[in-house]
Short mmCIF file of C-alpha atoms in Angstrom, two decimals:
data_model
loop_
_atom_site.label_atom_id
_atom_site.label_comp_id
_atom_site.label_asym_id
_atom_site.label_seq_id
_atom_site.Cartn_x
_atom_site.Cartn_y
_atom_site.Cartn_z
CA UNK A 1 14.97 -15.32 -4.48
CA UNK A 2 14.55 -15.12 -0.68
CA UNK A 3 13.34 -18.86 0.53
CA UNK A 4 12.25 -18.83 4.47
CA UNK A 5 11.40 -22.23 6.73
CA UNK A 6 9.74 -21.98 10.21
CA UNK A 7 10.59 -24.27 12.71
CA UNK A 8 9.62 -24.57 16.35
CA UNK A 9 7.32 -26.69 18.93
CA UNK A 10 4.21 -28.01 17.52
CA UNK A 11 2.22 -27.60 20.81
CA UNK A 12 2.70 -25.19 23.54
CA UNK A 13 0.71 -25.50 26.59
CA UNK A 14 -1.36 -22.55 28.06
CA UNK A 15 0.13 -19.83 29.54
CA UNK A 16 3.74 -20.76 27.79
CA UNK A 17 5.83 -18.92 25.62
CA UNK A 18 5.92 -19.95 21.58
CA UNK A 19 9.01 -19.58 20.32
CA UNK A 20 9.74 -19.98 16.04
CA UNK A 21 12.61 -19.26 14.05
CA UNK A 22 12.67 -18.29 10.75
CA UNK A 23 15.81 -19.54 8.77
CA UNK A 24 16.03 -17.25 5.81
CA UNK A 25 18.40 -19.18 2.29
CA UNK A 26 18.92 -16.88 -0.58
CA UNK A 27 19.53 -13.40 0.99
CA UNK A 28 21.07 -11.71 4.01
CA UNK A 29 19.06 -10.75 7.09
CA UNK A 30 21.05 -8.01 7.89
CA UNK A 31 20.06 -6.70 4.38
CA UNK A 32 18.34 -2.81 4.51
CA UNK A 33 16.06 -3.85 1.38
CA UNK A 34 13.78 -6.71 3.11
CA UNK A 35 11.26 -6.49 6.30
CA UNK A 36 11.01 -9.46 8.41
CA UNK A 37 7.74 -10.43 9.84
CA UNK A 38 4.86 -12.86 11.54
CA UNK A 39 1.54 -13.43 10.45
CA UNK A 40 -0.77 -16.26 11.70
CA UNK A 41 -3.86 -18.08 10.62
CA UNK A 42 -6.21 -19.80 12.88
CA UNK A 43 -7.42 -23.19 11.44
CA UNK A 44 -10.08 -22.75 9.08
CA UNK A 45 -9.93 -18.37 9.59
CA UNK A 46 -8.32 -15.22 8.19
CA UNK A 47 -5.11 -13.77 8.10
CA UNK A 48 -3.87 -11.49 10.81
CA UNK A 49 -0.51 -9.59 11.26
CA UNK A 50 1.96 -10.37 14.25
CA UNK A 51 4.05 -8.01 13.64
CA UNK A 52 7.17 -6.91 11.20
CA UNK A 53 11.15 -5.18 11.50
CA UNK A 54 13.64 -4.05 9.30
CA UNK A 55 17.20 -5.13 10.00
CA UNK A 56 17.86 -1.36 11.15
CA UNK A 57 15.66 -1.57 14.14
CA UNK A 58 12.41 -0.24 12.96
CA UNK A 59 10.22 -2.41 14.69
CA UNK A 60 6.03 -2.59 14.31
CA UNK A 61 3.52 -4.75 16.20
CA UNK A 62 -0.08 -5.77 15.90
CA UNK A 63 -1.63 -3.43 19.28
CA UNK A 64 -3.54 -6.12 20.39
CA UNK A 65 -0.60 -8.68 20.64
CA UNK A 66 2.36 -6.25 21.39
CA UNK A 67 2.17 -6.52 25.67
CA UNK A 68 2.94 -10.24 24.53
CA UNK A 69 5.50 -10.28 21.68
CA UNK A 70 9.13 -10.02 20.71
CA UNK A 71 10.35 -9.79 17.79
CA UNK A 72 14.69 -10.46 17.62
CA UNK A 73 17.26 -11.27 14.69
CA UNK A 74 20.54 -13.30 15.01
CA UNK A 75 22.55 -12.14 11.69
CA UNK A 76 25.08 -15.15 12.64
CA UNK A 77 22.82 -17.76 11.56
CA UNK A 78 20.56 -15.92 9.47
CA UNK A 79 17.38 -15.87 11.12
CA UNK A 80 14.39 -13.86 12.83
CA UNK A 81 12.14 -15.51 15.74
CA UNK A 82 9.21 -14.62 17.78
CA UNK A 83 8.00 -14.53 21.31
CA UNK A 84 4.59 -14.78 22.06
CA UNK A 85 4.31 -15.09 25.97
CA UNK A 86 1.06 -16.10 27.88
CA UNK A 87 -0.50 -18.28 25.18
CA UNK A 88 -3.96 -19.33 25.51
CA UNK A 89 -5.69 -21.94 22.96
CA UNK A 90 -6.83 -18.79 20.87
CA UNK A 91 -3.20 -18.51 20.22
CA UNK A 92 -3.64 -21.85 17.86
CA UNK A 93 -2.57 -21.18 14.46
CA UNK A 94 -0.48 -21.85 11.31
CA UNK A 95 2.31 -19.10 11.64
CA UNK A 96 3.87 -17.88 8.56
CA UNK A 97 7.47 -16.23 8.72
CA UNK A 98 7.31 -13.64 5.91
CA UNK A 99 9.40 -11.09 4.20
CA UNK A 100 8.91 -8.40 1.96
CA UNK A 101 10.45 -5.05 -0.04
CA UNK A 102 10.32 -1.66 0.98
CA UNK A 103 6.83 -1.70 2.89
CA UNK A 104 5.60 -3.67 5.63
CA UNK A 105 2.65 -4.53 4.20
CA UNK A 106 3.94 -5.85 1.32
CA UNK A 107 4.47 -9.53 1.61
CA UNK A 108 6.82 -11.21 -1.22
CA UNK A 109 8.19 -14.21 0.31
CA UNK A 110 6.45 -16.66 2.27
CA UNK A 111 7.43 -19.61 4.64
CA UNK A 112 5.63 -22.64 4.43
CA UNK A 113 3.85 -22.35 7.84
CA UNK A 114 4.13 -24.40 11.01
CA UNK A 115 0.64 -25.18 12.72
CA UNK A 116 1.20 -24.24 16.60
CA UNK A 117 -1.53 -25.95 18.82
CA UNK A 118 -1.68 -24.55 22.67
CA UNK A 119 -3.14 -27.44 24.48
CA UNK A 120 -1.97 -29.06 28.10
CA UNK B 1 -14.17 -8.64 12.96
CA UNK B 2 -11.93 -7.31 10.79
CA UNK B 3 -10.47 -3.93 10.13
CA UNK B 4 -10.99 -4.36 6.23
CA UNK B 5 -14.66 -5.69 5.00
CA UNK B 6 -14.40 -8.17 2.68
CA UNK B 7 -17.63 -9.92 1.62
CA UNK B 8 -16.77 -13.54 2.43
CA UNK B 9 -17.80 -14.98 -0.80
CA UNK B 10 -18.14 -14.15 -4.27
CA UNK B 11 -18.21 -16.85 -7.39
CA UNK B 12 -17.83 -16.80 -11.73
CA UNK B 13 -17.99 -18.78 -13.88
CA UNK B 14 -15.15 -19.69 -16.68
CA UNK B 15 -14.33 -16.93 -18.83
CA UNK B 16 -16.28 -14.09 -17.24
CA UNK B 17 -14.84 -11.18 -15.14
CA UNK B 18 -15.51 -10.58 -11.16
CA UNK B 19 -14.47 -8.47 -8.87
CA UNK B 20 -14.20 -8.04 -5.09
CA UNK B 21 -14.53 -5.12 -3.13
CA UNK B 22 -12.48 -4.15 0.22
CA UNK B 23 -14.31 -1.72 2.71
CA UNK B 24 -11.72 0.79 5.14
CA UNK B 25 -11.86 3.99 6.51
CA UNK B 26 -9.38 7.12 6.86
CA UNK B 27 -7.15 6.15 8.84
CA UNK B 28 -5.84 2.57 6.86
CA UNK B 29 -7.17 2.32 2.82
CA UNK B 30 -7.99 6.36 2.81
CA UNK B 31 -4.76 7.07 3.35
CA UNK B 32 -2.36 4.01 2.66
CA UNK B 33 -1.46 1.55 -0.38
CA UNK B 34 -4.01 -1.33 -1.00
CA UNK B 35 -2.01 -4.89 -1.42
CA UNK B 36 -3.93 -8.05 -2.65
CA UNK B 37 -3.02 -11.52 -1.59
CA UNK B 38 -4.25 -15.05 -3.06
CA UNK B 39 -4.22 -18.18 -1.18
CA UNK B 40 -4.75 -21.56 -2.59
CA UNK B 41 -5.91 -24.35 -0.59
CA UNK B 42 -2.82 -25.48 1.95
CA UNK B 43 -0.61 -23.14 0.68
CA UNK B 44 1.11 -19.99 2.33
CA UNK B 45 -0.69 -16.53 0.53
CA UNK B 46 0.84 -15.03 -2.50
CA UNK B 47 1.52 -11.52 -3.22
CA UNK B 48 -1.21 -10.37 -6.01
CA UNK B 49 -1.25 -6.64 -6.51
CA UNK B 50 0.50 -4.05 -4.17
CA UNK B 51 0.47 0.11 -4.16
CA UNK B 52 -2.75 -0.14 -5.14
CA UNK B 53 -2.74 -1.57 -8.77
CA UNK B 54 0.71 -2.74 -8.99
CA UNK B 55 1.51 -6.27 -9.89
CA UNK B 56 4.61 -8.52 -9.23
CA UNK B 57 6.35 -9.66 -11.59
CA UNK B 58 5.04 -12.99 -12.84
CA UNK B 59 1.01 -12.26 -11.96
CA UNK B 60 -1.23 -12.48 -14.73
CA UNK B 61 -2.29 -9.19 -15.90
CA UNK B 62 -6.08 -10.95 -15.74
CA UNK B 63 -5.33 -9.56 -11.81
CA UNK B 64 -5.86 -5.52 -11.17
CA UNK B 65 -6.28 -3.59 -8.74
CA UNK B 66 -8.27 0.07 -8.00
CA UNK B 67 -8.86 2.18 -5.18
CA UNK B 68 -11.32 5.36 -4.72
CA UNK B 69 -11.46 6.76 -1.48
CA UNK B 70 -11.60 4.25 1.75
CA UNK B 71 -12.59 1.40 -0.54
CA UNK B 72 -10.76 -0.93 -3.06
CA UNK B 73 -11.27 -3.80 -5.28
CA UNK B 74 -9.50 -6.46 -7.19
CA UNK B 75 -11.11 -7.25 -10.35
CA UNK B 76 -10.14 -11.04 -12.37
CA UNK B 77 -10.84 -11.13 -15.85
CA UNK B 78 -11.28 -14.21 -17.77
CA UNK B 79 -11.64 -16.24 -14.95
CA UNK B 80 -10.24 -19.54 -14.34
CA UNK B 81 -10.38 -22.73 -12.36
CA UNK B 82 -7.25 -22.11 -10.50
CA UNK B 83 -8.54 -18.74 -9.53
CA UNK B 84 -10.33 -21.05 -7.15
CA UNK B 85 -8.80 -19.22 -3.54
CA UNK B 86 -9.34 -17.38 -1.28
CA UNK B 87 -8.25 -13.39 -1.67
CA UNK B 88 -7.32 -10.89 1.55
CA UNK B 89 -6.59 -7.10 1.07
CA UNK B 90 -4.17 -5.40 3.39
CA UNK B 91 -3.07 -2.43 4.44
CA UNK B 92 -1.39 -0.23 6.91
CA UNK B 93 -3.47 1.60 9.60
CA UNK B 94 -1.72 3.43 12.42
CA UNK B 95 1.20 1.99 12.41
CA UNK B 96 0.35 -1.58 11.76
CA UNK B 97 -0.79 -3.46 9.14
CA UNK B 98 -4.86 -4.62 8.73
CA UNK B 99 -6.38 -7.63 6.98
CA UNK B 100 -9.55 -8.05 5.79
CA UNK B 101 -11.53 -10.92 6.52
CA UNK B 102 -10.88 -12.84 2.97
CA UNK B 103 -12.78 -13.92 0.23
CA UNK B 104 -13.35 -17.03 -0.97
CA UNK B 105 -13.40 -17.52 -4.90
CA UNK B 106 -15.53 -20.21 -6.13
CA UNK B 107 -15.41 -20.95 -10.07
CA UNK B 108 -18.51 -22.59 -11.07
#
């Protein structure tokens, strides 16, 4: 049983880069069986998809994010992160790390979420 | 808007069955899986049904899943109070993955 805990600045100010890692307990990263991804939540709105990678390099983004994102996995400590450069205050969401078998869009584990807020 | 179309509400009372519908086209639910998610108030989503009709291990079999063509639905039977959520389909379009705009489940 994969458990996964986001951590990272609460606020970013515009036009910085939001950094989270994702410390994944209860499995390896470096794993073939698991995808690694981002999806966010803007208070009070829907789900959308940042973006997903298997340990093997197979990487996907959302199009409309993907100028602005990295995606990068450090098997040492067990972990995934995300870049997303240029923020602006529609960038202000709970950000789930998330990981799932065999298909991206299939979504098993969960972090907890960390609310980012892009303000100056 | 949303790549999926969800209608954004939907309601039942205790007992009785509903079900909500998922609107695609070709290129995501025509020709990809369907996967159902159900979020409770301040919690991270859960995985519901996936390929279609499929359900985790550990989800009620109250919970299924159908698809026909671009469109898809997730049906609850006997509904309950802790059904109370909100409900997003997925799926993968062009090499990315698409989220309708949720659902929210009131039980009256």
């Amino acid at each position: 049983q994969l458990q996964l805990q986001e951590s990272g600045p609460g606020l970013v100010k515009p036009s910085e880069t939001l950094s989270l890692t994702c410390t994944v307990s209860g499995g390896s990263i470096s794993s073939g069986s698991y995808s690694w991804g981002w999806i966010r939540q803007p208070p009070g709105k829907g789900l959308e998809w940042i973006g997903s990678m298997f340990y093997s390099g197979t990487t996907y983004y959302n199009p409309s994010l993907k100028s602005r994102v990295t995606m990068s996995v450090d098997t040492s400590k067990n972990q995934f992160s995300l870049k997303l450069s240029s923020v602006t205050a529609a960038d202000t969401a709970v950000y789930y790390c998330a990981s799932g078998v065999a298909d991206f869009e299939r979504i098993d584990y969960w972090g907890q979420g960390t609310l980012v807020t892009v303000s100056s | 808007q949303s790549v999926l179309t969800q209608p954004p509400s939907a309601s039942g009372t205790p007992g009785q069955r509903v079900t909500i519908s998922c609107s695609g086209s070709s290129s995501n639910i025509g020709s990809n899986y369907v996967y159902w998610y159900q979020q409770l108030p301040g919690t991270a989503p859960k995985l519901l049904i996936y390929r279609n009709n499929q359900r985790p291990s550990g989800v009620p079999d109250r919970f299924s899943g159908s698809k026909s063509g671009t469109s898809a639905s997730l049906a609850i039977s006997g509904l309950r109070s802790e059904d109370e959520a909100d409900y997003y389909c997925a799926a993968w379009d062009d090499s990315h993955v698409v989220f309708g705009g949720g659902t929210k489940l009131t039980v009256l």
